[in-house]
XYZ file of C-alpha atoms in Angstrom:
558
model
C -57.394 -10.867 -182.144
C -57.033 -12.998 -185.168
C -60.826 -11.786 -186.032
C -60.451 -8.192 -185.465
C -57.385 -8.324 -187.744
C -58.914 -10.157 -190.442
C -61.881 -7.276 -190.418
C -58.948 -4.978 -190.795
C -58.258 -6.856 -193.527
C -61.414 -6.511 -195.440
C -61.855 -3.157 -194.510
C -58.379 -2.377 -196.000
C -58.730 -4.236 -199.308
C -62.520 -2.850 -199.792
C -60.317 0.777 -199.360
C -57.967 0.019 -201.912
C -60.354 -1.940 -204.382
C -61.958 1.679 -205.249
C -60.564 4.940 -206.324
C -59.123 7.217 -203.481
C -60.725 10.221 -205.914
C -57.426 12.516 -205.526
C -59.417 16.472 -205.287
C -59.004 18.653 -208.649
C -59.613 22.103 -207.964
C -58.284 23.197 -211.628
C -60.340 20.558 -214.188
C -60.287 23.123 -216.901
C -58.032 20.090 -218.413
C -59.981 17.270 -218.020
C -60.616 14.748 -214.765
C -59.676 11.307 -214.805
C -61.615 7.620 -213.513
C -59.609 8.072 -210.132
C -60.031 12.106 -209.897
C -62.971 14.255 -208.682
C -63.812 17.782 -208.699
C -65.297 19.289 -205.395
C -68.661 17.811 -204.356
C -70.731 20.854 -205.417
C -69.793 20.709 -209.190
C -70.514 16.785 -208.513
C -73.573 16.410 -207.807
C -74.938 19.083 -210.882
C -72.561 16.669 -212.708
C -74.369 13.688 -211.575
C -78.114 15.855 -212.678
C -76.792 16.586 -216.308
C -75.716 12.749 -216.459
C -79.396 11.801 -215.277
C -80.815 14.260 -217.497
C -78.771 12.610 -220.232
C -80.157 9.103 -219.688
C -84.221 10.137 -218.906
C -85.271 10.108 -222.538
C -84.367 6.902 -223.403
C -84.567 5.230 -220.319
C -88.174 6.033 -219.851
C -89.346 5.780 -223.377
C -88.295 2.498 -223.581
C -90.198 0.412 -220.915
C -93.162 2.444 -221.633
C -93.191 1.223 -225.367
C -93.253 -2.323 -223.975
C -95.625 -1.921 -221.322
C -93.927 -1.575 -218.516
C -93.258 1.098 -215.573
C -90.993 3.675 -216.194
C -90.605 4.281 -211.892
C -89.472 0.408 -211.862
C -87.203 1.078 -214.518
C -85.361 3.769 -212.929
C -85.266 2.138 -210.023
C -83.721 -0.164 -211.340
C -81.725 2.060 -213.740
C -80.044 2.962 -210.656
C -79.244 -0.083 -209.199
C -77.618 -1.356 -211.632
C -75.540 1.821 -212.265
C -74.609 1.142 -208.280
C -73.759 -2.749 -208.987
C -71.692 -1.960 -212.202
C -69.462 0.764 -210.116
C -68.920 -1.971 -207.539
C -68.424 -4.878 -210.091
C -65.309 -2.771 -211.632
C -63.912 -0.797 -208.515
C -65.334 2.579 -209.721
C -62.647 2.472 -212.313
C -65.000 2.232 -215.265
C -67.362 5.702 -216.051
C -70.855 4.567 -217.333
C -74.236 4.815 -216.438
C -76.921 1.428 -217.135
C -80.485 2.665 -218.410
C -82.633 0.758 -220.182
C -82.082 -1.392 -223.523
C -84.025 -0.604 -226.632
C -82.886 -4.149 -227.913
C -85.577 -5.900 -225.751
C -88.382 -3.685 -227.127
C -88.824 -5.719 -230.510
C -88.623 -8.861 -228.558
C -90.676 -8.376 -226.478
C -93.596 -6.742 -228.070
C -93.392 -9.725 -230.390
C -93.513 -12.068 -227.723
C -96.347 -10.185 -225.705
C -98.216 -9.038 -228.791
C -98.200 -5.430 -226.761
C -98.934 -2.150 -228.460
C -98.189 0.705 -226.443
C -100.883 3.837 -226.737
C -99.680 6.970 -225.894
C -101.397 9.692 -223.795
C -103.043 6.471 -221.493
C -101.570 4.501 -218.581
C -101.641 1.133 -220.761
C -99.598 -1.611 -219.824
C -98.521 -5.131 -220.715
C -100.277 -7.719 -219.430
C -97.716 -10.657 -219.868
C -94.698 -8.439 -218.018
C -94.412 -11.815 -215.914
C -93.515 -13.730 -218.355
C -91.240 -11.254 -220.528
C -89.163 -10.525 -216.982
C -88.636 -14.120 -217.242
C -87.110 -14.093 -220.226
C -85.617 -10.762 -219.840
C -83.948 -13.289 -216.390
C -82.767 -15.918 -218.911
C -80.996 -13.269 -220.683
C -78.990 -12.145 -217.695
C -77.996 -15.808 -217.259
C -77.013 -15.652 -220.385
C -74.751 -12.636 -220.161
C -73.311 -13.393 -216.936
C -71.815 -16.914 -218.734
C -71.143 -15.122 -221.661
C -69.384 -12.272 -218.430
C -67.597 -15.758 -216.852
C -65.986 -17.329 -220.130
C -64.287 -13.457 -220.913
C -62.900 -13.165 -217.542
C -61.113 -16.596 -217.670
C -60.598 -17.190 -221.452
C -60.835 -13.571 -222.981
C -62.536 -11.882 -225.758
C -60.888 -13.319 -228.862
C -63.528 -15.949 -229.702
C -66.366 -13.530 -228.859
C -65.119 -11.614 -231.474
C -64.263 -13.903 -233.880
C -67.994 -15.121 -233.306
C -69.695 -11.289 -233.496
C -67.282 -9.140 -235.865
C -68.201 -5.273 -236.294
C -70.134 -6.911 -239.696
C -72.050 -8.912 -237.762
C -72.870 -6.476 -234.820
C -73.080 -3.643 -237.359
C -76.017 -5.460 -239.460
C -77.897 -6.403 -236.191
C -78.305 -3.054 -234.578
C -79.574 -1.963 -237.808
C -82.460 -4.338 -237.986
C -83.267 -3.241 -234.298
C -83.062 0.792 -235.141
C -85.630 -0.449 -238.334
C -87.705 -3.369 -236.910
C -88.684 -0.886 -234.240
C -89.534 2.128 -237.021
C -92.815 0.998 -237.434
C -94.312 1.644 -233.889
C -92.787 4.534 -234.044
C -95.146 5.893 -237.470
C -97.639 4.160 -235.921
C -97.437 6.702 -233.099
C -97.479 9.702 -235.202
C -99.639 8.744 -237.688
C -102.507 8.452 -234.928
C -103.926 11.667 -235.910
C -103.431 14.666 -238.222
C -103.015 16.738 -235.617
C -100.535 14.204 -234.100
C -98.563 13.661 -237.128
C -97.859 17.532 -237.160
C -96.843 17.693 -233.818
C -94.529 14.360 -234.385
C -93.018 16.746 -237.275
C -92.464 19.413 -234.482
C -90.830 17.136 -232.188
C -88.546 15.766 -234.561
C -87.515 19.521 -235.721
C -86.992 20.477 -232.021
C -84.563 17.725 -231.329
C -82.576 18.115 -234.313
C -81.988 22.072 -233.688
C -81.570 21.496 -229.939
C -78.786 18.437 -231.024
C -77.329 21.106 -233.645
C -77.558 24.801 -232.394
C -77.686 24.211 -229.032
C -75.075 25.693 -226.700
C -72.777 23.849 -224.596
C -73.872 21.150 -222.622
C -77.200 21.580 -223.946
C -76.546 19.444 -226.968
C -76.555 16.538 -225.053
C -80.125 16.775 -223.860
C -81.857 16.756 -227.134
C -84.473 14.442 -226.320
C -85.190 16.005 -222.964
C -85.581 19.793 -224.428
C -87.127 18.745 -227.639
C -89.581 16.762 -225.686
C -90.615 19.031 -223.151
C -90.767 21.969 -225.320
C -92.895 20.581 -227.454
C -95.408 19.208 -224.188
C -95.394 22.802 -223.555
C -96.348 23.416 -227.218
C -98.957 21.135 -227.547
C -100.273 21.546 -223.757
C -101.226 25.162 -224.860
C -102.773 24.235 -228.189
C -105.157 22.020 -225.619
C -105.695 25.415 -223.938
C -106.738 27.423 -227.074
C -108.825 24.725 -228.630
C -106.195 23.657 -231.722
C -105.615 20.641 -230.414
C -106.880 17.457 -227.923
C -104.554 18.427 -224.706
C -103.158 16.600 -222.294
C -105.519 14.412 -219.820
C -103.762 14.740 -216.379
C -106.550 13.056 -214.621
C -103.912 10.184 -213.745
C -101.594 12.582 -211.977
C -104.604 13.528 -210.079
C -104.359 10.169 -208.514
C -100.935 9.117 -208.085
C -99.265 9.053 -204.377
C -96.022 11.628 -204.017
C -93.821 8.783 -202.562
C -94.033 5.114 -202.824
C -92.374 1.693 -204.246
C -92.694 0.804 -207.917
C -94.794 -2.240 -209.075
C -92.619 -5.093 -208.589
C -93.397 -8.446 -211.005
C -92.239 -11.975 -210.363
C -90.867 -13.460 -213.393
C -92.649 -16.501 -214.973
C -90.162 -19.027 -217.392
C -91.813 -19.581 -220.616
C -89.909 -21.327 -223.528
C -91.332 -18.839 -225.960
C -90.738 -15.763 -224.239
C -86.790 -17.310 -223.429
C -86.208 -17.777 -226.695
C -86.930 -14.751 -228.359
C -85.381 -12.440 -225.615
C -82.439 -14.688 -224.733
C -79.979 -13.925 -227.624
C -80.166 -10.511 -226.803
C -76.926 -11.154 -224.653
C -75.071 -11.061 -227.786
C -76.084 -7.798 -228.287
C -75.429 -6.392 -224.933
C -72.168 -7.882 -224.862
C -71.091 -6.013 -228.052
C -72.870 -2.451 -227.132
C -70.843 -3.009 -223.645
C -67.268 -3.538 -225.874
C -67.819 -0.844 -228.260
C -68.973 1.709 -225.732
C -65.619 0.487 -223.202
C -63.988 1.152 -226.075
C -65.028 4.481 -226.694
C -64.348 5.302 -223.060
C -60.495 4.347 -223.261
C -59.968 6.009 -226.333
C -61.602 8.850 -224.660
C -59.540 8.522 -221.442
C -56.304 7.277 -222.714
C -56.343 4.262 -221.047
C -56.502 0.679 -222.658
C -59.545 -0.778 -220.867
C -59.721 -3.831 -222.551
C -58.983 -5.800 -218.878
C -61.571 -4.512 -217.252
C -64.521 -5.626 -220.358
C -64.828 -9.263 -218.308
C -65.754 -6.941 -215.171
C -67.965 -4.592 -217.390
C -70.212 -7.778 -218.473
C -70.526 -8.839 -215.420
C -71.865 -5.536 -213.590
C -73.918 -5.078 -216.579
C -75.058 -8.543 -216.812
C -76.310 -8.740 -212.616
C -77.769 -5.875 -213.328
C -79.907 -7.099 -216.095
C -80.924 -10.300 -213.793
C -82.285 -8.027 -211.037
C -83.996 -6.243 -213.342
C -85.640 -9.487 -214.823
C -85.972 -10.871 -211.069
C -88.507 -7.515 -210.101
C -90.387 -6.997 -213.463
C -88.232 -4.811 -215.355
C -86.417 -3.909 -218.534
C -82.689 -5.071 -218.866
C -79.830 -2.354 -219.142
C -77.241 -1.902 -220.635
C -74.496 1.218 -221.133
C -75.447 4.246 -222.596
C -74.322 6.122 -225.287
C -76.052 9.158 -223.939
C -73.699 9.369 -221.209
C -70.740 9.114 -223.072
C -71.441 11.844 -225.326
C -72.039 13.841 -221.615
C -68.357 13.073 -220.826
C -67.322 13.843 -224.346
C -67.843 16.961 -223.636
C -67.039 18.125 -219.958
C -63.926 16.019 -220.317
C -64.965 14.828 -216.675
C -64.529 10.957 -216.690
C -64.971 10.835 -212.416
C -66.834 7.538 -211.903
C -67.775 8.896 -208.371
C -70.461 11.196 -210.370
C -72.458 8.345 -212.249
C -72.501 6.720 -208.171
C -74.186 9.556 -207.488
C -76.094 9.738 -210.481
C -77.279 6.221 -209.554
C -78.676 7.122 -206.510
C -80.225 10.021 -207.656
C -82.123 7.561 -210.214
C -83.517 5.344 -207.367
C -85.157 8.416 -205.453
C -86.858 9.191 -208.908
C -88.025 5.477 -209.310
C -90.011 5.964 -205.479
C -91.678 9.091 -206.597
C -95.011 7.571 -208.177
C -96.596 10.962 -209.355
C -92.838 11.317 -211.568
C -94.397 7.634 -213.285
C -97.812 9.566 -214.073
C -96.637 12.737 -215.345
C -94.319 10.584 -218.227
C -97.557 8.400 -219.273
C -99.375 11.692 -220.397
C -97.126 12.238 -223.183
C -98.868 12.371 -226.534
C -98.639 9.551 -228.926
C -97.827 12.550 -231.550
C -94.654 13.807 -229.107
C -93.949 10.087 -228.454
C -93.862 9.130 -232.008
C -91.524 12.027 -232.497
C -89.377 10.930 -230.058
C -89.363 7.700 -231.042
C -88.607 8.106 -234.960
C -85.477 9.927 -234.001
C -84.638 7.218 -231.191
C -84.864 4.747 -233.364
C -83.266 6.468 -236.050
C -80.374 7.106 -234.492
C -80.440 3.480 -232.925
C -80.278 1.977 -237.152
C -77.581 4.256 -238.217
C -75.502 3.705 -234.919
C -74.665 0.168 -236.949
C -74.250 1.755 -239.552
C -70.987 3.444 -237.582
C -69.813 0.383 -236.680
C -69.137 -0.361 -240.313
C -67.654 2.416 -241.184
C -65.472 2.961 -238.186
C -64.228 -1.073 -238.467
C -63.879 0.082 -242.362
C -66.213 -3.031 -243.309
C -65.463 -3.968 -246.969
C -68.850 -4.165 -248.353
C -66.713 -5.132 -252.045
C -66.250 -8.590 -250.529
C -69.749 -10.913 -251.140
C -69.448 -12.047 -247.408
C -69.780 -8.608 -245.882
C -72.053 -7.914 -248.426
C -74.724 -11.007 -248.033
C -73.925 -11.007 -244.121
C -75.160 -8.149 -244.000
C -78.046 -7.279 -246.376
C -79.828 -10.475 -245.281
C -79.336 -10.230 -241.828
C -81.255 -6.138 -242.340
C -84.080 -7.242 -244.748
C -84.486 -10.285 -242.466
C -84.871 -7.705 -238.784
C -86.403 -5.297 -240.823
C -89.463 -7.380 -242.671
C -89.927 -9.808 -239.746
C -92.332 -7.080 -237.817
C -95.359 -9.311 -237.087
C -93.726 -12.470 -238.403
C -92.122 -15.239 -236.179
C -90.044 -19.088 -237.097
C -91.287 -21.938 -234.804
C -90.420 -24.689 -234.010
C -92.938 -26.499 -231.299
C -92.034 -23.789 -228.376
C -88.876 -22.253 -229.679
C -89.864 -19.073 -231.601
C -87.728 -16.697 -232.971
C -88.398 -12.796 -234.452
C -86.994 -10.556 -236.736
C -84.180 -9.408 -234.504
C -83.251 -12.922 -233.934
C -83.539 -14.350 -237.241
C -80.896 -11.466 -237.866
C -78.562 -11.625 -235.356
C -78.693 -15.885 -235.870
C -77.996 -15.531 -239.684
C -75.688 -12.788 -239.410
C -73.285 -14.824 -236.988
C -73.682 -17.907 -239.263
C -73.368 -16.518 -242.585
C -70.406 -15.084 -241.567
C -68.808 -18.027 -240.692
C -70.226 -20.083 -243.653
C -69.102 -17.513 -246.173
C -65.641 -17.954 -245.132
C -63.124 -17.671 -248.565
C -60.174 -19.689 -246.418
C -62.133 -23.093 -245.710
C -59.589 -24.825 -248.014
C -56.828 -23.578 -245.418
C -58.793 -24.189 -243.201
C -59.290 -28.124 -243.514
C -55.579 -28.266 -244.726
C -54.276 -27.263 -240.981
C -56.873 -29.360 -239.383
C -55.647 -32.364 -241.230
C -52.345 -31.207 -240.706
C -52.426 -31.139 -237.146
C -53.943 -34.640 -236.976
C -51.007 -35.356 -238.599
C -48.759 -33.637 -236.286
C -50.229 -35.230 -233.027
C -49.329 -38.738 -234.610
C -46.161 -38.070 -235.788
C -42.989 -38.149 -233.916
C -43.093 -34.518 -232.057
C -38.802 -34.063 -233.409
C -40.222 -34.388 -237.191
C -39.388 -30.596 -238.305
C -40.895 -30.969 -241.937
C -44.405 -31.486 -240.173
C -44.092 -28.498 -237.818
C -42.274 -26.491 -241.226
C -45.733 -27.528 -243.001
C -48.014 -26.493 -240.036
C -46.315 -22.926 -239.484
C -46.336 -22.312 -243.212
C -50.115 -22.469 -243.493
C -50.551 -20.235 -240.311
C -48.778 -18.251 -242.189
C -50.944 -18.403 -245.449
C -53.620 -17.600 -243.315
C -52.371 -14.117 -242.097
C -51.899 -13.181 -245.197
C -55.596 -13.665 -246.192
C -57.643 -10.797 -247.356
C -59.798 -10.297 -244.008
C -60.901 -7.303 -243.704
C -61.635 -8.056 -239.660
C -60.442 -11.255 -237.971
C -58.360 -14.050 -239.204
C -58.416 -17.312 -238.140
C -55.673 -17.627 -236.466
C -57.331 -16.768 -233.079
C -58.918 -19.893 -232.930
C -55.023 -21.835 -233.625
C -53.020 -19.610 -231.980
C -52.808 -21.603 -229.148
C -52.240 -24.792 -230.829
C -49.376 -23.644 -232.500
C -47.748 -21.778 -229.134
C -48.754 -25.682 -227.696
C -46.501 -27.083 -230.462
C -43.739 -24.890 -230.171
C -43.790 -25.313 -226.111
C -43.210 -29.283 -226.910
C -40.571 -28.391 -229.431
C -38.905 -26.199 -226.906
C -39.456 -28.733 -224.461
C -37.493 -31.284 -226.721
C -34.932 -29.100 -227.627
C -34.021 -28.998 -224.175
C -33.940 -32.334 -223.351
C -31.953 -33.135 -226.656
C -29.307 -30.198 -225.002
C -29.897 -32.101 -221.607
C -29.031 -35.469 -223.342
C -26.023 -33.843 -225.362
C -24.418 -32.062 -222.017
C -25.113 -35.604 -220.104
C -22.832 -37.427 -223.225
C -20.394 -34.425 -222.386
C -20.107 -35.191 -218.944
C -19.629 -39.301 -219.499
C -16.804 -37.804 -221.982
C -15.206 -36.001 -219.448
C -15.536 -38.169 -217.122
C -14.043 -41.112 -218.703
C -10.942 -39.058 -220.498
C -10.280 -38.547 -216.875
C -10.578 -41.418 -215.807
C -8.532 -42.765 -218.617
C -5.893 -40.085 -217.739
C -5.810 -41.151 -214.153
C -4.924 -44.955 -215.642
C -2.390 -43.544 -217.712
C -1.069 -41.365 -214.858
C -1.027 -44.809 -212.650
C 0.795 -46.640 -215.328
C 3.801 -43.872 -215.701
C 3.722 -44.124 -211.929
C 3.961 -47.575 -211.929
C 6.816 -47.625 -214.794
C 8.695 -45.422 -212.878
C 8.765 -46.978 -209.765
C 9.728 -50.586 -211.332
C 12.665 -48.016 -213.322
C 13.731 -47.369 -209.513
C 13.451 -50.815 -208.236
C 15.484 -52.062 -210.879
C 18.164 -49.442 -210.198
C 18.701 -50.541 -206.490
C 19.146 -54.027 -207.849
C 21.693 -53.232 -210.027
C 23.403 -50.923 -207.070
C 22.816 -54.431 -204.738
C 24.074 -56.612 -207.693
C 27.196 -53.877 -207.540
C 27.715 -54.228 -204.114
C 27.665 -58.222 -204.594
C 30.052 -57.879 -207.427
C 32.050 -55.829 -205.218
């Protein structure tokens, strides 16, 4: 009994961890988290949302080497893990992270050649590090769920974040040419590609807009399939299709631990962690709900996700942008659809002839694809800025940034070592923006004036009000700093609620101590009340006793 109750138990809370998806016939207005529309209208929802991810979810393991089946697969997965990780109560989809291609190429030395089935021959030991990072995101995922996001972003403002997903968008510019520059024939049909996208992203109709790199990139196979027909141009070798099985499991790749490989791809949880806050962000503003509870649950789907991945040879995730812009526009935020969506990516991923068709892209369409990928990826930062309203007038903003570019940007086949530790562009940048930021600080002064101040307070008698006076007036010097995104008062906050607990705490027992004395008062003004009252008593029963003796002396007399 007591075991068939507690499975009603589980089976009840699983039920009301999730969304109970109330039916919307009518979602001409818009469908919420915890909504759906029927199931028919569901699953084409859940296509378009796949269709939205495919571009950049397969161009980016192929640039580093690795399979693009594996990484839908496990595309998928981690779409499936992330719905269960926040209850379904979160709409995003996980595809694959263009911020591991820099690091990894640099760690591998891998060069990706388009049009052949070329692939990385150290994907053991870049899964590895591609693990570490996971491990890294999932403490980063433990610290936000118990402590909160304040310090991460007093560690990684939209400065810092900003400069560092500009040096990716650029560091990774130069594969990109170097696709498209391959041929002459290959640079003009990079030009086409590039042209297709941008009309497909600007005149499209509808829902169409949202599938730029999909319809750009297919029309322009189509182009340059039938300039291989007429003799313009190369073709397309499909001799690998020819091969391939219909149905099977992606390759699957233990992961090897190599210092150099962790330390170049390990950092990248900083990034991950601040594409996952912006885009959770976008979502609630979207929605018009405040998600901001739910980002310790968002890192940690996202961050599992990214160590199973690393655990069976493939490229971490992370949320996509793509998919937002999807729900941007149908005004259909039902999380039930990117569930669906998920699963729809893991068929995909066990279809190995899918795999074969995607590796016969040209290096001119690929370059094409990738110069606006990457494009977009630089100037993405560059949003950041502008929507934080980054004042670039201020030398710290200024230096944090410009070195922290130049630095991702120039670093393309140059790495810092130090015995096994190595570090690349995108890491010198995203180290120097995080400490120059904190270096160039203009409130130091302040800084070491509360520090010493609170020394003082901790020896001091805790009643001594000019110390606590002196302590709340620099907090207060601090907010009023000119910082144009955090202040540093979210790393004393909580010593100075600490300090007023234990003046609270003293006040009290000071009030204790005064209504104690009040009580003694009262209690000895009555007691002193009950003498007095005993005295009278006893005055006026000697008054009586001395009246009978006169009445007896009387009588005598008588």
């Amino acid at each position: 009994m007591f075991i068939k109750r507690n499975k009603k138990d589980i089976i009840n809370g699983i039920k009301n961890y999730f969304p109970k998806y109330e039916l919307k016939q009518d979602y001409s207005n818009g469908v919420l988290p915890d909504e759906r529309i029927p199931w028919g209208p569901t699953i084409l929802l859940a296509f378009q949302h796949v269709l939205a991810m495919f571009g950049s979810t397969v161009v980016g393991p192929l640039l580093m080497g690795f399979s693009p089946n594996t990484a839908l697969l496990f595309s998928g997965v981690g779409t499936v893990i992330f719905y269960i990780c926040t209850g379904g109560k979160v709409p995003s989809y996980l595809g694959s992270s263009f911020s591991f291609i820099g690091v990894v190429n640099s760690a591998s030395g891998f060069t990706y050649i388009a049009g052949t089935n070329s692939s990385n021959p150290h994907i053991a030991q870049a899964s590895g590090g591609i693990l570490a990072c996971g491990l890294v995101y999932l403490c980063i995922s433990m610290i936000v769920i118990f402590v909160g996001t304040k310090w991460l972003e007093v560690l990684t403002p939209p400065v810092v974040t900003g400069a560092v997903v500009v040096a990716i968008g650029f560091h990774l510019s130069t594969s990109a040419i170097n696709q498209a520059a391959t041929s002459g024939f290959e640079g003009w049909m990079a030009l086409v590609t590039v042209l297709s996208v941008c009309i497909v992203t600007c005149y499209a109709p509808g829902p169409f807009k949202r599938l730029p790199i999909l319809i750009g990139g297919l029309s322009s196979y189509l182009l340059y399939f039938l300039f291989g027909l007429s003799g313009i141009g190369p073709g397309i070798d499909f001799s690998g299709v020819g091969n391939s099985k219909w149905i099977g499991s992606p390759p699957i790749t233990t992961p090897i631990f190599e210092s150099t490989y962790i330390s170049l791809i390990a950092p990248i949880a900083i990034i991950l962690a601040a594409e996952n806050i912006g885009h959770l962000k976008a979502v609630g503003t979207m929605t018009g709900k405040n998600l901001d509870n739910m980002i310790g649950r968002t890192f940690l789907g996202d961050s599992i996700a990214c160590i199973l991945a690393g655990s069976c040879g493939s490229i971490g995730t992370t949320t996509y942008a793509e998919n937002i812009g999807v729900m941007s526009i149908t005004k259909i935020f039902s999380t039930v659809s990117f569930l669906i969506a998920g699963f729809i990516a893991i068929i995909l991923g066990c279809l190995p002839i899918f795999g074969a068709i995607i590796q016969t892209i040209p290096p001119g369409i690929f370059g094409g694809l990738s110069i606006v990928l990457f494009g977009i990826t630089g100037i993405t930062g560059a949003k950041l800025w502008v929507e934080a309203q980054v004042d670039f007038s201020k030398p710290r903003n200024l230096l944090t940034a410009g070195i922290a570019v130049v630095l991702g940007t120039g670093m393309i086949d140059v790495v810092v070592q130090w015995g096994n530790l190595k570090i690349d562009g995108i890491g010198c940048a995203t180290f120097s923006s995080i400490i120059l930021y904190q270096l160039l600080r203009d409130d130091w002064s302040i800084i070491f004036k509360l520090i010493i101040s609170k020394i003082k307070f901790i020896f001091k008698n805790n009643n001594n009000k000019t110390t606590q006076n002196e302590l709340n007036t620099e907090l207060q010097e601090l907010d009023n700093l000119n910082n144009p995104n955090i202040t540093i008062d979210y790393l004393i906050n909580s010593n100075n609620k600490d300090n007023n607990n234990n003046n609270n705490n003293n006040n009290n027992n000071n009030n204790n101590n005064n209504n104690n004395n009040n009580n003694n008062n009262n209690n000895n003004n009555n007691n002193n009340n009950n003498n007095n009252n005993n005295i009278n008593n006893n005055g006026n029963n000697n008054s009586k006793n001395t009246a009978i003796d006169l009445d007896n002396n009387n009588d005598i007399s008588n």
